[in-house]
Amino acid sequence: GRESDEACRARAKRVLARVRGGARALDAPKTIVAVVHYDFIAALLDAATAPETTGHFARWRHHNTALTVLDVAAATGDVTLVKVNEAVHIYESGDPELLSGFPL
């Protein structure tokens, strides 16, 4: 069945804690790529910026196939939002049918 919003938020907080812990253990920068659905992206962004958030995912908009890039500081675990909902590759395609997920 479908994961509840609160279960998704709890999972995102656990993942962020693992990423922060992993960042602290690094000797050199590392890139991680995660391909995930909207709810998890929103939950992860909330966990990084407003961890007390509960309920429905309403703070973030994210188009299908858009990119979100986070930088996690190794020394502190602080998260910097580098890009959120970057969809230039969709706009440059010239095909408006490819843009989906939220209205402009």
JSON list of C-alpha atoms in Angstrom, two decimals:
[
{"chain": "A", "resi": 1, "resn": "GLY", "atom": "CA", "xyz": [0.00, 0.00, 0.00]},
{"chain": "A", "resi": 2, "resn": "ARG", "atom": "CA", "xyz": [0.82, 3.65, -0.14]},
{"chain": "A", "resi": 3, "resn": "GLU", "atom": "CA", "xyz": [3.11, 5.04, 2.53]},
{"chain": "A", "resi": 4, "resn": "SER", "atom": "CA", "xyz": [1.48, 7.65, 4.79]},
{"chain": "A", "resi": 5, "resn": "ASP", "atom": "CA", "xyz": [2.82, 11.21, 4.73]},
{"chain": "A", "resi": 6, "resn": "GLU", "atom": "CA", "xyz": [4.13, 10.84, 8.28]},
{"chain": "A", "resi": 7, "resn": "ALA", "atom": "CA", "xyz": [5.86, 7.53, 7.47]},
{"chain": "A", "resi": 8, "resn": "CYS", "atom": "CA", "xyz": [7.48, 9.18, 4.44]},
{"chain": "A", "resi": 9, "resn": "ARG", "atom": "CA", "xyz": [8.62, 12.11, 6.59]},
{"chain": "A", "resi": 10, "resn": "ALA", "atom": "CA", "xyz": [10.12, 9.72, 9.15]},
{"chain": "A", "resi": 11, "resn": "ARG", "atom": "CA", "xyz": [11.94, 7.81, 6.40]},
{"chain": "A", "resi": 12, "resn": "ALA", "atom": "CA", "xyz": [13.30, 11.07, 4.92]},
{"chain": "A", "resi": 13, "resn": "LYS", "atom": "CA", "xyz": [14.63, 12.11, 8.35]},
{"chain": "A", "resi": 14, "resn": "ARG", "atom": "CA", "xyz": [16.37, 8.73, 8.70]},
{"chain": "A", "resi": 15, "resn": "VAL", "atom": "CA", "xyz": [17.90, 9.03, 5.23]},
{"chain": "A", "resi": 16, "resn": "LEU", "atom": "CA", "xyz": [19.08, 12.58, 5.90]},
{"chain": "A", "resi": 17, "resn": "ALA", "atom": "CA", "xyz": [20.66, 11.46, 9.18]},
{"chain": "A", "resi": 18, "resn": "ARG", "atom": "CA", "xyz": [22.52, 8.68, 7.30]},
{"chain": "A", "resi": 19, "resn": "VAL", "atom": "CA", "xyz": [23.69, 11.12, 4.61]},
{"chain": "A", "resi": 20, "resn": "ARG", "atom": "CA", "xyz": [24.89, 13.59, 7.24]},
{"chain": "A", "resi": 21, "resn": "GLY", "atom": "CA", "xyz": [26.70, 10.81, 9.11]},
{"chain": "A", "resi": 22, "resn": "GLY", "atom": "CA", "xyz": [28.27, 9.58, 5.89]},
{"chain": "A", "resi": 23, "resn": "ALA", "atom": "CA", "xyz": [29.37, 13.11, 4.99]},
{"chain": "A", "resi": 24, "resn": "ARG", "atom": "CA", "xyz": [31.18, 13.47, 8.32]},
{"chain": "A", "resi": 25, "resn": "ALA", "atom": "CA", "xyz": [33.13, 10.28, 7.61]},
{"chain": "A", "resi": 26, "resn": "LEU", "atom": "CA", "xyz": [34.38, 11.35, 4.17]},
{"chain": "A", "resi": 27, "resn": "ASP", "atom": "CA", "xyz": [37.97, 12.21, 3.37]},
{"chain": "A", "resi": 28, "resn": "ALA", "atom": "CA", "xyz": [36.99, 13.69, -0.01]},
{"chain": "A", "resi": 29, "resn": "PRO", "atom": "CA", "xyz": [33.80, 15.01, -1.63]},
{"chain": "A", "resi": 30, "resn": "LYS", "atom": "CA", "xyz": [31.31, 12.42, -2.84]},
{"chain": "A", "resi": 31, "resn": "THR", "atom": "CA", "xyz": [28.31, 12.68, -5.14]},
{"chain": "A", "resi": 32, "resn": "ILE", "atom": "CA", "xyz": [25.13, 10.72, -4.48]},
{"chain": "A", "resi": 33, "resn": "VAL", "atom": "CA", "xyz": [22.33, 10.51, -7.02]},
{"chain": "A", "resi": 34, "resn": "ALA", "atom": "CA", "xyz": [18.86, 9.53, -5.87]},
{"chain": "A", "resi": 35, "resn": "VAL", "atom": "CA", "xyz": [15.91, 9.07, -8.21]},
{"chain": "A", "resi": 36, "resn": "VAL", "atom": "CA", "xyz": [12.81, 9.45, -6.07]},
{"chain": "A", "resi": 37, "resn": "HIS", "atom": "CA", "xyz": [9.16, 10.45, -6.21]},
{"chain": "A", "resi": 38, "resn": "TYR", "atom": "CA", "xyz": [7.71, 13.84, -5.29]},
{"chain": "A", "resi": 39, "resn": "ASP", "atom": "CA", "xyz": [6.59, 12.94, -1.76]},
{"chain": "A", "resi": 40, "resn": "PHE", "atom": "CA", "xyz": [10.07, 11.82, -0.77]},
{"chain": "A", "resi": 41, "resn": "ILE", "atom": "CA", "xyz": [11.75, 14.88, -2.35]},
{"chain": "A", "resi": 42, "resn": "ALA", "atom": "CA", "xyz": [9.35, 17.13, -0.44]},
{"chain": "A", "resi": 43, "resn": "ALA", "atom": "CA", "xyz": [9.87, 15.19, 2.80]},
{"chain": "A", "resi": 44, "resn": "LEU", "atom": "CA", "xyz": [13.66, 15.30, 2.43]},
{"chain": "A", "resi": 45, "resn": "LEU", "atom": "CA", "xyz": [13.63, 19.05, 1.75]},
{"chain": "A", "resi": 46, "resn": "ASP", "atom": "CA", "xyz": [11.36, 19.58, 4.75]},
{"chain": "A", "resi": 47, "resn": "ALA", "atom": "CA", "xyz": [13.64, 17.42, 6.92]},
{"chain": "A", "resi": 48, "resn": "ALA", "atom": "CA", "xyz": [16.59, 19.60, 5.90]},
{"chain": "A", "resi": 49, "resn": "THR", "atom": "CA", "xyz": [14.91, 22.99, 6.23]},
{"chain": "A", "resi": 50, "resn": "ALA", "atom": "CA", "xyz": [11.86, 22.66, 8.50]},
{"chain": "A", "resi": 51, "resn": "PRO", "atom": "CA", "xyz": [12.01, 19.30, 10.31]},
{"chain": "A", "resi": 52, "resn": "GLU", "atom": "CA", "xyz": [9.03, 20.11, 12.52]},
{"chain": "A", "resi": 53, "resn": "THR", "atom": "CA", "xyz": [6.71, 20.10, 9.46]},
{"chain": "A", "resi": 54, "resn": "THR", "atom": "CA", "xyz": [3.89, 17.56, 9.55]},
{"chain": "A", "resi": 55, "resn": "GLY", "atom": "CA", "xyz": [0.97, 16.63, 7.35]},
{"chain": "A", "resi": 56, "resn": "HIS", "atom": "CA", "xyz": [0.50, 17.01, 3.60]},
{"chain": "A", "resi": 57, "resn": "PHE", "atom": "CA", "xyz": [3.41, 17.98, 1.35]},
{"chain": "A", "resi": 58, "resn": "ALA", "atom": "CA", "xyz": [2.55, 21.56, 0.40]},
{"chain": "A", "resi": 59, "resn": "ARG", "atom": "CA", "xyz": [5.78, 23.56, 0.74]},
{"chain": "A", "resi": 60, "resn": "TRP", "atom": "CA", "xyz": [7.55, 22.36, -2.41]},
{"chain": "A", "resi": 61, "resn": "ARG", "atom": "CA", "xyz": [6.63, 22.09, -6.08]},
{"chain": "A", "resi": 62, "resn": "HIS", "atom": "CA", "xyz": [8.57, 19.70, -8.24]},
{"chain": "A", "resi": 63, "resn": "HIS", "atom": "CA", "xyz": [8.04, 18.93, -11.91]},
{"chain": "A", "resi": 64, "resn": "ASN", "atom": "CA", "xyz": [8.48, 15.38, -13.18]},
{"chain": "A", "resi": 65, "resn": "THR", "atom": "CA", "xyz": [12.14, 14.81, -14.12]},
{"chain": "A", "resi": 66, "resn": "ALA", "atom": "CA", "xyz": [13.22, 18.11, -12.56]},
{"chain": "A", "resi": 67, "resn": "LEU", "atom": "CA", "xyz": [16.45, 18.14, -10.58]},
{"chain": "A", "resi": 68, "resn": "THR", "atom": "CA", "xyz": [17.06, 19.07, -6.97]},
{"chain": "A", "resi": 69, "resn": "VAL", "atom": "CA", "xyz": [20.63, 19.34, -5.71]},
{"chain": "A", "resi": 70, "resn": "LEU", "atom": "CA", "xyz": [21.62, 19.44, -2.04]},
{"chain": "A", "resi": 71, "resn": "ASP", "atom": "CA", "xyz": [25.08, 20.00, -0.63]},
{"chain": "A", "resi": 72, "resn": "VAL", "atom": "CA", "xyz": [25.75, 18.47, 2.78]},
{"chain": "A", "resi": 73, "resn": "ALA", "atom": "CA", "xyz": [28.70, 19.99, 4.64]},
{"chain": "A", "resi": 74, "resn": "ALA", "atom": "CA", "xyz": [30.98, 17.27, 5.96]},
{"chain": "A", "resi": 75, "resn": "ALA", "atom": "CA", "xyz": [32.06, 19.19, 9.04]},
{"chain": "A", "resi": 76, "resn": "THR", "atom": "CA", "xyz": [28.61, 20.27, 10.23]},
{"chain": "A", "resi": 77, "resn": "GLY", "atom": "CA", "xyz": [25.97, 18.28, 8.36]},
{"chain": "A", "resi": 78, "resn": "ASP", "atom": "CA", "xyz": [24.40, 21.58, 7.30]},
{"chain": "A", "resi": 79, "resn": "VAL", "atom": "CA", "xyz": [22.36, 21.29, 4.12]},
{"chain": "A", "resi": 80, "resn": "THR", "atom": "CA", "xyz": [22.54, 23.91, 1.37]},
{"chain": "A", "resi": 81, "resn": "LEU", "atom": "CA", "xyz": [19.86, 23.89, -1.33]},
{"chain": "A", "resi": 82, "resn": "VAL", "atom": "CA", "xyz": [21.88, 24.31, -4.52]},
{"chain": "A", "resi": 83, "resn": "LYS", "atom": "CA", "xyz": [18.99, 23.77, -6.95]},
{"chain": "A", "resi": 84, "resn": "VAL", "atom": "CA", "xyz": [15.34, 23.00, -6.35]},
{"chain": "A", "resi": 85, "resn": "ASN", "atom": "CA", "xyz": [13.02, 21.97, -9.19]},
{"chain": "A", "resi": 86, "resn": "GLU", "atom": "CA", "xyz": [15.56, 22.76, -11.92]},
{"chain": "A", "resi": 87, "resn": "ALA", "atom": "CA", "xyz": [13.78, 22.00, -15.19]},
{"chain": "A", "resi": 88, "resn": "VAL", "atom": "CA", "xyz": [15.81, 23.86, -17.81]},
{"chain": "A", "resi": 89, "resn": "HIS", "atom": "CA", "xyz": [16.31, 20.60, -19.74]},
{"chain": "A", "resi": 90, "resn": "ILE", "atom": "CA", "xyz": [12.53, 20.36, -20.15]},
{"chain": "A", "resi": 91, "resn": "TYR", "atom": "CA", "xyz": [12.09, 24.00, -21.19]},
{"chain": "A", "resi": 92, "resn": "GLU", "atom": "CA", "xyz": [14.93, 23.75, -23.70]},
{"chain": "A", "resi": 93, "resn": "SER", "atom": "CA", "xyz": [13.35, 20.70, -25.31]},
{"chain": "A", "resi": 94, "resn": "GLY", "atom": "CA", "xyz": [10.68, 22.97, -26.78]},
{"chain": "A", "resi": 95, "resn": "ASP", "atom": "CA", "xyz": [7.99, 20.39, -26.00]},
{"chain": "A", "resi": 96, "resn": "PRO", "atom": "CA", "xyz": [5.53, 21.78, -23.43]},
{"chain": "A", "resi": 97, "resn": "GLU", "atom": "CA", "xyz": [3.95, 18.32, -23.09]},
{"chain": "A", "resi": 98, "resn": "LEU", "atom": "CA", "xyz": [7.06, 17.15, -21.23]},
{"chain": "A", "resi": 99, "resn": "LEU", "atom": "CA", "xyz": [6.48, 19.60, -18.38]},
{"chain": "A", "resi": 100, "resn": "SER", "atom": "CA", "xyz": [4.26, 17.89, -15.85]},
{"chain": "A", "resi": 101, "resn": "GLY", "atom": "CA", "xyz": [3.76, 17.64, -12.13]},
{"chain": "A", "resi": 102, "resn": "PHE", "atom": "CA", "xyz": [2.58, 21.17, -11.33]},
{"chain": "A", "resi": 103, "resn": "PRO", "atom": "CA", "xyz": [1.16, 24.04, -13.37]},
{"chain": "A", "resi": 104, "resn": "LEU", "atom": "CA", "xyz": [3.45, 26.95, -14.14]}
]
